[in-house]
Coordinates of C-alpha atoms and ligand atoms in Angstrom, one line a residue:
M16 CA 171.7 136.3 179.8
V17 CA 170.5 134.3 176.8
R18 CA 168.6 131.2 177.9
V19 CA 169.0 128.2 175.6
A20 CA 167.3 124.8 175.8
F21 CA 168.2 121.6 174.0
E22 CA 166.2 118.5 173.2
T23 CA 167.7 115.4 171.5
L24 CA 166.0 112.6 169.7
G25 CA 167.5 109.5 168.2
C26 CA 171.0 108.1 168.2
K27 CA 174.0 108.5 170.5
V28 CA 175.7 110.6 167.8
N29 CA 172.9 113.2 168.2
Q30 CA 173.4 113.0 172.0
A31 CA 177.2 113.6 171.6
E32 CA 176.5 116.5 169.3
S33 CA 174.0 118.0 171.8
N34 CA 176.6 117.6 174.6
M35 CA 179.0 119.6 172.5
Y36 CA 176.4 122.3 171.8
E37 CA 175.7 122.7 175.5
E38 CA 179.4 123.1 176.2
Q39 CA 179.6 125.7 173.4
A40 CA 176.6 127.5 174.8
R41 CA 178.3 127.7 178.2
Q42 CA 181.4 129.1 176.6
L43 CA 179.2 131.8 175.2
N44 CA 178.0 132.5 178.8
W45 CA 174.5 131.5 177.8
Q46 CA 172.3 129.9 180.4
V47 CA 171.4 126.3 179.6
V48 CA 167.8 125.6 180.8
D49 CA 165.6 122.6 180.7
Y50 CA 163.6 122.1 177.5
A51 CA 160.4 122.3 179.6
D52 CA 161.3 125.9 180.7
V53 CA 160.9 129.2 178.9
A54 CA 164.0 129.8 176.8
D55 CA 165.1 132.4 174.2
I56 CA 166.5 129.7 171.9
Y57 CA 165.3 126.1 171.6
V58 CA 167.6 123.6 169.8
V59 CA 166.0 120.3 168.6
N60 CA 168.4 117.7 167.4
T61 CA 166.0 115.5 165.3
C62 CA 165.9 111.9 164.1
T63 CA 164.3 110.5 161.0
V64 CA 165.1 106.8 161.4
T65 CA 161.4 106.0 161.4
N66 CA 158.2 107.9 160.4
E67 CA 157.4 108.0 164.2
A68 CA 160.8 109.6 165.0
D69 CA 160.0 112.2 162.3
R70 CA 156.6 112.9 163.9
Q71 CA 158.0 113.2 167.4
S72 CA 160.8 115.5 166.2
G73 CA 158.2 117.9 164.8
Q74 CA 156.0 117.6 167.9
V75 CA 159.0 118.5 170.2
A76 CA 159.8 121.5 168.1
R77 CA 156.2 122.8 168.2
Q78 CA 156.2 122.4 172.0
G79 CA 159.2 124.7 172.3
R80 CA 157.5 127.2 169.9
R81 CA 154.3 127.2 172.0
R82 CA 156.3 127.7 175.2
N83 CA 157.8 130.9 173.9
P84 CA 156.4 132.2 170.6
D85 CA 159.2 134.7 170.4
A86 CA 162.0 132.2 170.8
L87 CA 164.4 131.3 168.1
M88 CA 163.7 127.7 167.1
V89 CA 166.7 125.9 165.8
V90 CA 166.1 122.5 164.2
T91 CA 168.9 120.3 163.1
G92 CA 169.6 116.6 162.5
C93 CA 168.3 114.1 160.0
A94 CA 164.7 115.2 159.9
V95 CA 165.8 118.5 158.4
G96 CA 167.1 116.8 155.3
N97 CA 163.8 114.9 155.0
R98 CA 161.5 117.8 155.8
A99 CA 160.3 118.2 152.2
N100 CA 158.7 114.7 152.4
T101 CA 156.6 115.4 155.5
T102 CA 154.1 118.0 156.8
H103 CA 155.5 118.0 160.4
W104 CA 157.4 121.3 159.9
V105 CA 154.9 123.4 158.0
S106 CA 153.7 125.3 161.1
L107 CA 157.3 126.1 162.1
E108 CA 158.5 127.6 158.8
G109 CA 159.2 131.3 159.2
E110 CA 161.8 133.9 160.3
R111 CA 162.1 132.6 163.8
T112 CA 163.0 129.1 162.8
L113 CA 166.5 128.2 161.7
F114 CA 166.8 124.8 159.9
V115 CA 170.4 123.7 160.1
P116 CA 171.2 120.7 157.8
N117 CA 173.6 118.0 158.9
A118 CA 176.3 119.3 156.6
A119 CA 176.4 122.5 158.7
K120 CA 175.8 120.8 162.0
E121 CA 179.3 121.3 163.4
E122 CA 178.9 125.0 163.1
L123 CA 175.4 125.1 164.6
L124 CA 176.0 127.5 167.4
M125 CA 178.1 129.7 165.1
A126 CA 175.1 129.8 162.7
V127 CA 172.8 130.7 165.6
Q128 CA 175.2 133.4 166.8
E129 CA 175.5 134.8 163.3
H130 CA 171.8 134.8 163.0
L131 CA 171.4 136.7 166.3
Q132 CA 174.4 139.0 166.1
R133 CA 176.1 138.6 162.8
E134 CA 179.2 137.6 164.6
T135 CA 181.4 134.4 164.4
L136 CA 182.7 132.5 167.3
P137 CA 185.3 129.8 167.9
I138 CA 184.0 126.3 168.3
G139 CA 184.9 124.2 171.3
W140 CA 184.6 120.5 170.9
D141 CA 185.2 119.3 174.5
L142 CA 182.5 117.5 176.5
P143 CA 180.8 119.5 179.2
D144 CA 181.6 118.9 182.8
P145 CA 179.9 115.6 183.8
Q146 CA 178.1 117.3 186.7
L147 CA 176.8 120.0 184.4
A148 CA 175.9 117.5 181.7
G149 CA 173.8 115.5 184.1
N150 CA 175.4 112.3 182.8
T151 CA 178.3 110.3 184.1
R152 CA 179.0 108.8 180.7
G153 CA 180.3 111.0 178.0
Y154 CA 179.5 110.3 174.3
L155 CA 182.3 111.3 172.0
K156 CA 181.5 111.4 168.3
I157 CA 184.6 110.5 166.3
T158 CA 183.2 110.0 162.8
D159 CA 180.3 111.2 160.7
G160 CA 178.8 110.0 157.5
C161 CA 178.6 106.5 156.0
N162 CA 180.0 105.0 152.7
H163 CA 177.6 102.1 152.7
A164 CA 174.2 102.0 151.0
C165 CA 171.9 99.7 153.0
A166 CA 168.6 99.5 151.1
Y167 CA 166.5 100.7 154.0
C168 CA 168.6 103.5 155.2
I169 CA 168.4 107.2 154.3
I170 CA 171.3 108.3 156.6
P171 CA 174.1 108.3 153.9
Q172 CA 171.9 110.7 151.9
M173 CA 171.5 112.9 155.0
R174 CA 175.0 112.7 156.4
G175 CA 177.3 112.2 153.3
S176 CA 180.4 110.1 153.2
V177 CA 182.8 109.2 156.1
R178 CA 184.6 112.1 157.8
S179 CA 186.6 111.3 160.9
V180 CA 188.3 113.3 163.7
T181 CA 192.1 112.8 163.6
P182 CA 193.6 110.3 166.1
D183 CA 195.6 113.1 167.8
E184 CA 192.5 115.1 168.2
V185 CA 190.5 112.1 169.6
V186 CA 193.2 111.5 172.1
R187 CA 193.2 115.1 173.1
R188 CA 189.5 115.2 173.6
V189 CA 189.6 112.0 175.6
S190 CA 192.3 113.4 177.9
R191 CA 190.4 116.6 178.3
A192 CA 187.2 114.7 179.2
V193 CA 189.2 112.7 181.8
E194 CA 190.5 116.0 183.3
R195 CA 186.9 117.1 183.5
G196 CA 186.0 114.0 185.6
Y197 CA 184.7 111.5 183.1
R198 CA 185.5 107.9 184.1
E199 CA 183.6 106.4 181.1
L200 CA 183.4 107.5 177.5
V201 CA 181.5 106.0 174.7
L202 CA 182.9 106.4 171.2
T203 CA 180.2 106.9 168.7
G204 CA 179.8 107.6 165.0
I205 CA 177.2 107.2 162.3
H206 CA 179.2 104.1 161.2
L207 CA 181.8 103.7 163.9
G208 CA 183.5 100.8 162.1
S209 CA 184.4 103.1 159.2
Y210 CA 186.4 105.4 161.5
G211 CA 189.5 106.7 159.8
R212 CA 188.7 105.5 156.3
D213 CA 189.2 109.0 155.1
L214 CA 192.4 109.4 157.1
R215 CA 194.1 106.1 156.2
T216 CA 193.8 104.8 159.8
T217 CA 191.4 102.5 161.6
L218 CA 190.0 101.7 165.1
D219 CA 192.6 99.0 165.3
Q220 CA 195.2 101.8 165.6
L221 CA 193.1 104.4 167.5
I222 CA 191.9 102.3 170.4
P223 CA 195.3 101.1 171.7
R224 CA 196.4 104.8 171.5
I225 CA 193.6 106.0 173.6
L226 CA 194.2 103.2 176.2
A227 CA 198.0 103.9 176.2
E228 CA 197.9 107.7 176.2
T229 CA 195.1 108.5 178.5
D230 CA 194.0 107.6 182.0
L231 CA 190.4 106.9 181.0
Y232 CA 189.0 104.2 183.3
R233 CA 186.4 102.8 181.0
L234 CA 186.2 103.0 177.2
R235 CA 183.1 101.7 175.5
L236 CA 182.4 101.4 171.8
S237 CA 178.9 101.9 170.4
S238 CA 177.6 99.8 167.5
L239 CA 180.1 98.0 165.3
D240 CA 179.5 95.8 162.3
C241 CA 180.8 92.3 162.4
V242 CA 183.3 93.0 159.6
N243 CA 184.9 95.7 161.6
I244 CA 185.8 93.5 164.5
T245 CA 189.3 92.5 163.3
P246 CA 191.6 90.0 165.0
A247 CA 193.8 93.0 166.0
L248 CA 190.9 94.9 167.6
L249 CA 189.7 91.8 169.4
E250 CA 193.2 91.3 170.8
T251 CA 193.2 94.8 172.2
W252 CA 189.8 93.9 173.8
R253 CA 191.3 90.7 175.2
Q254 CA 194.3 92.5 176.7
S255 CA 192.5 95.5 178.2
P256 CA 189.8 95.3 180.9
R257 CA 189.4 99.0 180.5
L258 CA 187.7 98.4 177.1
C259 CA 184.2 97.4 178.1
P260 CA 183.4 93.8 177.1
H261 CA 180.1 94.8 175.6
F262 CA 179.5 94.4 171.9
H263 CA 176.6 95.8 169.9
I264 CA 176.7 94.2 166.5
P265 CA 173.7 94.7 164.1
L266 CA 172.5 91.4 162.5
Q267 CA 169.3 92.8 160.9
S268 CA 168.4 89.4 159.4
G269 CA 169.4 85.8 160.0
T270 CA 169.2 84.8 156.3
D271 CA 171.6 85.5 153.5
E272 CA 168.7 86.2 151.1
M273 CA 167.4 89.0 153.3
L274 CA 170.9 90.4 154.0
R275 CA 171.5 90.6 150.2
S276 CA 168.2 92.3 149.7
M277 CA 169.0 94.8 152.5
R278 CA 172.4 95.4 150.8
R279 CA 174.2 94.6 153.9
F280 CA 177.9 93.9 153.5
Y281 CA 178.4 90.6 155.3
N282 CA 176.8 87.2 155.2
L283 CA 175.4 85.0 158.0
Q284 CA 178.6 82.9 158.2
T285 CA 180.8 86.0 158.7
Y286 CA 178.5 87.2 161.4
I287 CA 178.4 83.9 163.2
S288 CA 182.2 83.5 163.0
T289 CA 182.7 87.0 164.5
I290 CA 180.5 86.0 167.5
E291 CA 182.5 82.8 167.9
R292 CA 185.8 84.7 167.8
I293 CA 184.5 87.2 170.5
K294 CA 183.3 84.4 172.7
E295 CA 186.6 82.6 172.4
A296 CA 188.6 85.7 173.3
L297 CA 186.1 87.0 176.0
P298 CA 183.8 84.2 177.1
E299 CA 181.7 86.5 179.3
A300 CA 181.4 89.3 176.9
S301 CA 177.8 90.7 176.6
L302 CA 176.3 90.9 173.1
A303 CA 173.5 93.1 171.7
T304 CA 172.1 93.2 168.2
D305 CA 169.6 95.0 166.0
L306 CA 167.0 93.2 163.9
I307 CA 164.6 94.3 161.3
V308 CA 161.4 92.2 160.9
G309 CA 159.0 92.4 158.0
F310 CA 161.6 93.6 155.4
P311 CA 160.1 93.4 151.9
G312 CA 160.3 89.8 150.7
E313 CA 160.6 88.3 154.2
T314 CA 158.5 85.2 154.0
E315 CA 157.3 83.2 157.0
E316 CA 160.0 80.6 156.3
L317 CA 162.8 83.3 156.1
F318 CA 161.5 84.8 159.3
E319 CA 161.5 81.4 161.0
Q320 CA 165.1 80.9 160.0
T321 CA 166.0 84.3 161.5
V322 CA 164.3 83.3 164.8
Q323 CA 166.3 80.1 164.9
V324 CA 169.5 82.1 164.4
I325 CA 168.8 84.5 167.2
E326 CA 167.7 81.6 169.4
T327 CA 171.1 80.0 168.9
L328 CA 173.3 83.1 169.2
P329 CA 174.2 84.3 172.8
F330 CA 172.5 87.7 172.6
Q331 CA 171.5 89.4 175.9
Q332 CA 169.8 92.3 174.2
I333 CA 168.0 92.6 170.8
H334 CA 166.7 95.8 169.5
V335 CA 164.0 94.8 167.1
F336 CA 162.3 97.1 164.6
P337 CA 159.4 96.4 162.3
F338 CA 160.5 97.5 158.8
S339 CA 159.3 101.1 158.1
A340 CA 159.8 102.3 154.5
R341 CA 161.6 105.6 154.2
H342 CA 161.1 107.9 151.2
N343 CA 163.9 107.9 148.7
T344 CA 165.4 104.6 149.8
P345 CA 165.6 101.5 147.5
A346 CA 163.7 99.4 150.0
A347 CA 160.6 101.6 149.8
A348 CA 160.2 100.6 146.2
L349 CA 160.8 96.9 146.7
P350 CA 157.9 94.6 145.8
Q351 CA 156.5 92.1 148.3
Q352 CA 156.0 94.6 151.1
V353 CA 155.0 92.8 154.3
P354 CA 151.5 93.7 155.7
K355 CA 151.5 95.7 158.9
A356 CA 149.7 93.1 160.9
V357 CA 152.3 90.4 160.0
K358 CA 155.1 92.8 161.0
K359 CA 153.5 93.4 164.3
E360 CA 153.1 89.7 164.9
R361 CA 156.7 89.0 164.1
L362 CA 157.8 91.9 166.3
H363 CA 155.9 90.3 169.3
R364 CA 157.4 86.9 168.6
V365 CA 160.9 88.3 168.7
L366 CA 160.2 90.5 171.7
E367 CA 159.1 87.4 173.7
L368 CA 162.4 85.8 172.8
V369 CA 164.3 89.0 173.8
E370 CA 162.6 88.9 177.2
Y371 CA 163.5 85.3 177.8
K372 CA 167.1 85.8 176.8
R373 CA 167.6 88.9 178.8
H374 CA 166.0 87.4 181.9
S375 CA 168.3 84.3 181.7
W376 CA 171.3 86.6 181.4
L377 CA 170.3 88.8 184.4
Q378 CA 169.7 85.6 186.4
S379 CA 173.3 84.5 185.6
W380 CA 174.6 87.5 187.6
L381 CA 172.7 86.7 190.9
G382 CA 175.1 86.5 193.8
R383 CA 178.0 87.9 191.9
E384 CA 180.0 91.1 192.6
V385 CA 180.0 93.8 190.1
E386 CA 181.5 97.3 189.8
V387 CA 179.4 100.2 188.8
I388 CA 179.9 103.9 188.1
V389 CA 177.3 105.6 190.3
E390 CA 175.0 107.8 188.3
H391 CA 173.6 111.2 189.4
E392 CA 170.8 111.0 191.9
S393 CA 167.3 111.4 190.5
K394 CA 164.7 113.1 192.7
S395 CA 162.0 111.0 190.9
L396 CA 163.6 107.6 191.6
P397 CA 163.6 105.9 195.0
Y398 CA 166.9 104.2 194.2
R399 CA 170.4 104.9 192.9
R400 CA 171.6 103.6 189.6
G401 CA 174.9 102.5 188.1
L402 CA 176.1 100.7 185.0
T403 CA 178.6 97.8 184.9
A404 CA 181.3 97.4 182.2
H405 CA 179.0 94.7 180.6
C406 CA 176.3 97.4 180.3
L407 CA 174.2 95.9 183.1
P408 CA 172.0 98.5 184.8
V409 CA 172.1 98.0 188.6
R410 CA 169.8 99.6 191.2
F411 CA 170.7 100.0 194.8
S412 CA 170.2 102.0 197.9
A413 CA 173.2 104.0 199.0
P414 CA 172.1 107.3 200.6
G415 CA 174.6 110.0 200.0
A416 CA 176.8 108.0 197.7
P417 CA 178.7 110.4 195.5
S418 CA 177.9 110.2 191.8
N419 CA 180.5 109.3 189.2
E420 CA 182.3 107.2 191.8
L421 CA 183.1 103.5 191.5
L422 CA 181.1 101.2 193.8
R423 CA 181.2 97.5 194.2
L424 CA 177.9 95.8 194.7
R425 CA 176.7 92.3 195.3
V426 CA 173.8 91.4 193.0
T427 CA 170.8 90.2 195.1
A428 CA 167.8 90.2 192.7
I429 CA 166.3 91.1 189.4
S430 CA 164.2 94.3 189.5
S431 CA 160.4 93.7 189.5
D432 CA 160.1 95.3 186.1
G433 CA 162.7 92.9 184.8
L434 CA 164.8 95.7 183.3
A435 CA 167.7 95.8 185.8
L436 CA 169.6 94.1 188.6
E437 CA 169.3 95.0 192.2
G438 CA 172.4 95.0 194.5
I439 CA 173.8 96.0 197.9
P440 CA 177.1 97.8 198.4
C441 CA 179.9 95.4 199.4
R442 CA 181.2 96.5 202.8
G443 CA 184.8 96.1 203.9
R444 CA 185.9 95.0 200.4
G445 CA 188.4 96.9 198.4
N446 CA 187.5 98.0 195.0
S447 CA 190.4 96.0 193.6
V448 CA 188.6 92.7 194.4
A449 CA 186.5 91.3 191.6
S450 CA 185.0 87.8 191.7
H451 CA 183.7 88.0 188.1
P452 CA 186.6 87.4 185.7
S453 CA 185.7 90.0 183.2
E454 CA 184.6 92.6 185.8
R455 CA 188.3 92.7 186.9
L456 CA 189.8 96.1 187.5
A457 CA 192.6 97.6 185.6
S458 CA 195.1 100.2 186.7
P459 CA 193.8 103.4 185.1
N460 CA 197.3 104.6 184.6
G461 CA 197.5 104.3 180.8
A462 CA 198.6 100.7 180.7
L463 CA 196.6 98.3 178.6
Ligands
LIG25 S1 175.8 101.1 157.6 FE1 173.9 101.0 156.5 S2 172.4 101.2 158.1 FE2 174.3 102.0 158.9 S3 174.3 104.2 158.5 FE3 175.4 103.2 156.8 S4 173.8 102.8 155.3 FE4 172.8 103.2 157.2

């Protein structure tokens, strides 16, 4: 039996694609083994969002090669398109390495099979069984590519323009995933908000269809830009507790000057009004954002303005990145690059704020009841884990609790590392009781 191992770096889209590859590999009767084990084929789904991600991608691939020098090494993802600009891949070039560019990613296993046997095989797109996948949340990629041209981003060059899965096919894949046992799915895409631009449809139409035509218990959307959160989409959110009240909306900078320079496609006022609309419709919605510090031209004054904006907005999570210039992007050629030490200092300043905001948010849940989907047991952890609809990780002790089941917990503490909540299972309480208004349960029978 062919042994195949997968390793995934970077975004949720890569994770969704790797899930799909694993499923395809099983359909081929290949044995999926851990990346740390000896395999006949190693597949590395790489990321190039930062220079460090590039370096790690090359390192992971070399580890596989060392583990079995005779293995076929398959490298795909964004780092493949950028490989001419780095030296990370030099030692891997050769007959036993297959570089699969993003444009051919969907046919990856077919290319591997052709390489091995000169045969072609049908492609299955369904998610693997949640037990086999080792994950109770399934990531479903519904769109690839991006039509925007943010000054710092190389992804449109790597992934091309928007290409979406048809609504009928998305509904079919969701139904199939539900049959396989998934209770929660995350819709992902390189630029999820652009879903359907190539098909004359939008998320506004797709999301109500998924909720109406499938029995999925929880639907989560990954990152969306503020301009994509339309009144119609927000109304669907307001009406359906099955749509997780968790929003990840990149801000990147809190000043119009920087947003223009980054070639973002919204201004600060549009962003703020979107947050206000969300809070009006769903007062307890959780909010996460992305921020770039030290973008070229970001003066101390502009940075301070951004800090004030993030202090004011009700974020519970902020993913902050120091600007890292990518080859072949307009931002790399901009004057007024910010010194590394200044970027580091700004990063720490924002991280302190992030910690404060997150802690206050976690505290607001103490004593409340929440519902989690229990994750698979990990031998290396002394506790079980689950995630709430608001994207709150909760740790608890429940020996023998089956994974992928719903469990109600009372929140008792914040974990000592400050990263999660701790809870105890509610005894004698039905799962239909929810004290937290936006943790209320919905009938998973297809109704909104
Ligand atoms: S929206 Fe901007 S940052 Fe996001 S993938 Fe497209 S170009 Fe890159």
